[in-house]
Short mmCIF file of C-alpha atoms in Angstrom, two decimals:
data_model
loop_
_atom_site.label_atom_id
_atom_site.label_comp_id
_atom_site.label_asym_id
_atom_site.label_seq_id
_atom_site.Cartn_x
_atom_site.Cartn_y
_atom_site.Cartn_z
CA UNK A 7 82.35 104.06 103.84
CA UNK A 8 85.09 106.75 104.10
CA UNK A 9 86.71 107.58 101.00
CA UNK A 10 90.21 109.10 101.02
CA UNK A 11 91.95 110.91 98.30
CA UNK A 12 95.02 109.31 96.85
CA UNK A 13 97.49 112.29 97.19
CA UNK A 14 99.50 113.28 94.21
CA UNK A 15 98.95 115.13 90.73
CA UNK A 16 100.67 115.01 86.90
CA UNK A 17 100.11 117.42 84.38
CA UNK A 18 97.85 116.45 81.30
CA UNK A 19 100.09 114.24 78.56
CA UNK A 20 98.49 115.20 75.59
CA UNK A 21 96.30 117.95 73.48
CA UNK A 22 93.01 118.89 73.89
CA UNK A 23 90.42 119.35 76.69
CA UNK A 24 91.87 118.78 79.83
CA UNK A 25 89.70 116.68 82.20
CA UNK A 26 91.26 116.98 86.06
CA UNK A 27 90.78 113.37 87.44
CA UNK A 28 90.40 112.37 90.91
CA UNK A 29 90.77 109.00 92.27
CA UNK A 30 89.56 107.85 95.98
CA UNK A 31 89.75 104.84 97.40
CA UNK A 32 87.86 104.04 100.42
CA UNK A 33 89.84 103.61 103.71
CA UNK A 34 91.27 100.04 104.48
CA UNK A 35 91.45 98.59 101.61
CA UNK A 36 93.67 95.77 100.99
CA UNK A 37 95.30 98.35 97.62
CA UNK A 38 98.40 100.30 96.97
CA UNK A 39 96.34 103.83 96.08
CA UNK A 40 99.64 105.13 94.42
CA UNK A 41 99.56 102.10 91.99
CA UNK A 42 95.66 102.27 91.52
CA UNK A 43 95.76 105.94 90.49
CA UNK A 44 98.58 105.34 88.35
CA UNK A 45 96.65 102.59 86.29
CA UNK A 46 93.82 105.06 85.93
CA UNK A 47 95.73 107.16 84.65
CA UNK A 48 97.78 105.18 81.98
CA UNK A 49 94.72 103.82 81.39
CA UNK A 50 92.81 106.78 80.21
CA UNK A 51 95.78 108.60 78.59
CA UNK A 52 96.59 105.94 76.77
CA UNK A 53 96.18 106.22 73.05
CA UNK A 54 93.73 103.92 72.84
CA UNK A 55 91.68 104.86 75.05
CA UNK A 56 89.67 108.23 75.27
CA UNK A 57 91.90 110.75 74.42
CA UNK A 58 93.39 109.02 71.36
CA UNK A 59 92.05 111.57 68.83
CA UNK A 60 93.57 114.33 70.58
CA UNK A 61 90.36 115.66 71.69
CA UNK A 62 90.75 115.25 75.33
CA UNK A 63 93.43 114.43 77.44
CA UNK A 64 93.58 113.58 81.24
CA UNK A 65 95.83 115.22 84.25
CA UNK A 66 95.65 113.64 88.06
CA UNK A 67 95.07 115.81 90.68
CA UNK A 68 94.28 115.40 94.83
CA UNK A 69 92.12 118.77 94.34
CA UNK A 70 89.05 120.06 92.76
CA UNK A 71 88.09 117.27 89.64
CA UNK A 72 85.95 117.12 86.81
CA UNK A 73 86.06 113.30 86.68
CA UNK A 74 86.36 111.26 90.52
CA UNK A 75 87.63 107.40 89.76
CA UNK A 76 86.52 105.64 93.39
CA UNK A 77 87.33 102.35 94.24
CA UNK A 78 84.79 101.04 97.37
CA UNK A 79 83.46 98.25 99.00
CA UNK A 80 80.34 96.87 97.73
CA UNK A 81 78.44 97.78 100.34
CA UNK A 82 79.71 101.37 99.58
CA UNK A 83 79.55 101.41 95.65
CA UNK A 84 75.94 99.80 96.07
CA UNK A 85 74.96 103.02 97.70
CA UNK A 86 76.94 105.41 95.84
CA UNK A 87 75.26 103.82 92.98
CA UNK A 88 71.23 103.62 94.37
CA UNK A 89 69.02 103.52 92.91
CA UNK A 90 71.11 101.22 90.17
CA UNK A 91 70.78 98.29 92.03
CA UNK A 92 74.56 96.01 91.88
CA UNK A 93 74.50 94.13 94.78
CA UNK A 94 78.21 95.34 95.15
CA UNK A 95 78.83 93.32 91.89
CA UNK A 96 78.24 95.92 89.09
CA UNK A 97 80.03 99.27 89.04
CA UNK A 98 78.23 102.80 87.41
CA UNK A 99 78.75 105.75 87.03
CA UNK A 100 76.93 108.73 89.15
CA UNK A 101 77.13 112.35 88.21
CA UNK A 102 81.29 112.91 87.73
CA UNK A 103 82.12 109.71 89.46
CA UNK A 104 83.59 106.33 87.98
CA UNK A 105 82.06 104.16 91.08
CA UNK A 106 84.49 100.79 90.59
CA UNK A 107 83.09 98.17 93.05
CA UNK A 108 86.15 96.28 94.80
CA UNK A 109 84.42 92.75 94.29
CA UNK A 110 85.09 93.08 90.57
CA UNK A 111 88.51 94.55 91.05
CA UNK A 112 89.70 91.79 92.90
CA UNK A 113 87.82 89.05 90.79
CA UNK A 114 87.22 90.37 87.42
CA UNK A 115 84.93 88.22 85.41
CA UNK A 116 84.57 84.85 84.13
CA UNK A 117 85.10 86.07 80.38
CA UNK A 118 88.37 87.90 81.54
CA UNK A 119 90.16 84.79 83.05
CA UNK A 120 93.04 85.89 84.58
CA UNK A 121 93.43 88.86 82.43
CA UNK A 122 92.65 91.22 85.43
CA UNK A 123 94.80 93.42 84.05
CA UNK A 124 92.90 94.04 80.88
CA UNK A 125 89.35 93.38 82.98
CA UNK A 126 90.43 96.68 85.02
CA UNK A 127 91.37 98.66 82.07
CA UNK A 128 87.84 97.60 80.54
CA UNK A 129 86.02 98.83 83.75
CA UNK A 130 87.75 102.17 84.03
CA UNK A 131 87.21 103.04 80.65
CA UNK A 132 83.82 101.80 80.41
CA UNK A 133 82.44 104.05 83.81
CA UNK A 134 84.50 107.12 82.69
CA UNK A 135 83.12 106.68 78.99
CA UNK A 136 79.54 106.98 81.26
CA UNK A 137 80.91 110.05 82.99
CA UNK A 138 81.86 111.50 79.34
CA UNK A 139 78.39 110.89 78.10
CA UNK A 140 78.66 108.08 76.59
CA UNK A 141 76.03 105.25 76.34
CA UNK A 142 75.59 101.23 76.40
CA UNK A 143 76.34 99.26 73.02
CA UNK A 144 75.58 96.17 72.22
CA UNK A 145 77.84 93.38 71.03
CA UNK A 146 77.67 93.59 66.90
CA UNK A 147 78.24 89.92 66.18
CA UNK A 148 79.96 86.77 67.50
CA UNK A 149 83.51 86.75 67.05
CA UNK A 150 83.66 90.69 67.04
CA UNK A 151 85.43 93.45 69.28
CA UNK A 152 82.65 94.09 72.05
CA UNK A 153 82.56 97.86 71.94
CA UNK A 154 83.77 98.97 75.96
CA UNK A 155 80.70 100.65 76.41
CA UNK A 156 78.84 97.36 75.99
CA UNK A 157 78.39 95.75 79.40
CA UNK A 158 81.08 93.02 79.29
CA UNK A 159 80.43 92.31 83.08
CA UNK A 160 77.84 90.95 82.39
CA UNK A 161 78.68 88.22 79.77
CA UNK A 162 80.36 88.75 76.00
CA UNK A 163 77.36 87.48 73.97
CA UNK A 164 79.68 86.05 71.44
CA UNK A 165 81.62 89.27 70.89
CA UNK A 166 85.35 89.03 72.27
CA UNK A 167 86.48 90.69 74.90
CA UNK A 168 87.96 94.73 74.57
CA UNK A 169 89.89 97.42 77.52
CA UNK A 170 89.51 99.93 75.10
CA UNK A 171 87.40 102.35 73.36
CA UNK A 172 89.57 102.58 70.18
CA UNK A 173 91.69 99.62 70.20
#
């Protein structure tokens, strides 16, 4: 249940409010931190994601954060996330913490096949949109975009599947 800081820091890309992002990772396991904190970070400073309106942009840092990205076990993530009961299978967000569960890091979802690329880019912008203030959606029809703040871990109700909030 230890988390450890991945060490390291960039400056913020683009305009706007500058949220200071954190990631952890909890000791031993099987990740490259340097590779997971640089996906978090192209992730969320990519255009389509939150920051595309020049609004808000986000810079890394190993310090003081306004936004913590954690990657843990699922015994670890289940407590973090209590009383939101996962099971270690369902990530959330507490407070200013993205709590990723490693079970779906590693195996992603049926409706994301193999794309766990685009599964992982769904899930950080979907707990940091939490952290932001921003709430569930639903799906608004079969055979549309699901919205990334609708909970596509959970199934795609018809609606395809969607990373990003402003694809």
């Amino acid at each position: 249940g230890t988390l450890v800081v991945v060490p390291g820091g960039a400056n913020a890309p683009g305009k706007g409010k500058v949220y200071r992002v954190r990631v952890e990772i909890e000791k031993n396991l099987d990740v490259d931190g340097q590779a997971v904190a640089a996906m978090v970070m192209a992730t969320l400073n990519d255009s389509r994601s939150w920051g595309h309106s020049g609004r808000m942009t986000f810079a890394r840092t190993s310090g003081k954060a306004d936004i913590r990205v954690v990657l843990a076990t699922p015994q670890t993530s289940a407590k973090m996330c209590a009383p939101l009961v996962t099971l270690g299978k369902v990530s959330c967000a507490e407070g200013n913490a993205a709590i990723l569960t490693y079970f779906r890091w590693v195996t992603g979802t049926p409706d994301y096949g193999a794309d766990r690329a685009g599964y992982r880019r769904y899930l950080v912008n979907h707990e940091v949109g939490h952290v932001l203030g921003h709430h569930h959606e639903f799906c608004p029809g079969k055979g549309k975009r699901a919205p990334v703040m609708m909970q596509q871990t959970k199934g795609l109700l018809g609606c395809l599947k969607n990373s990003w909030p402003f694809p």
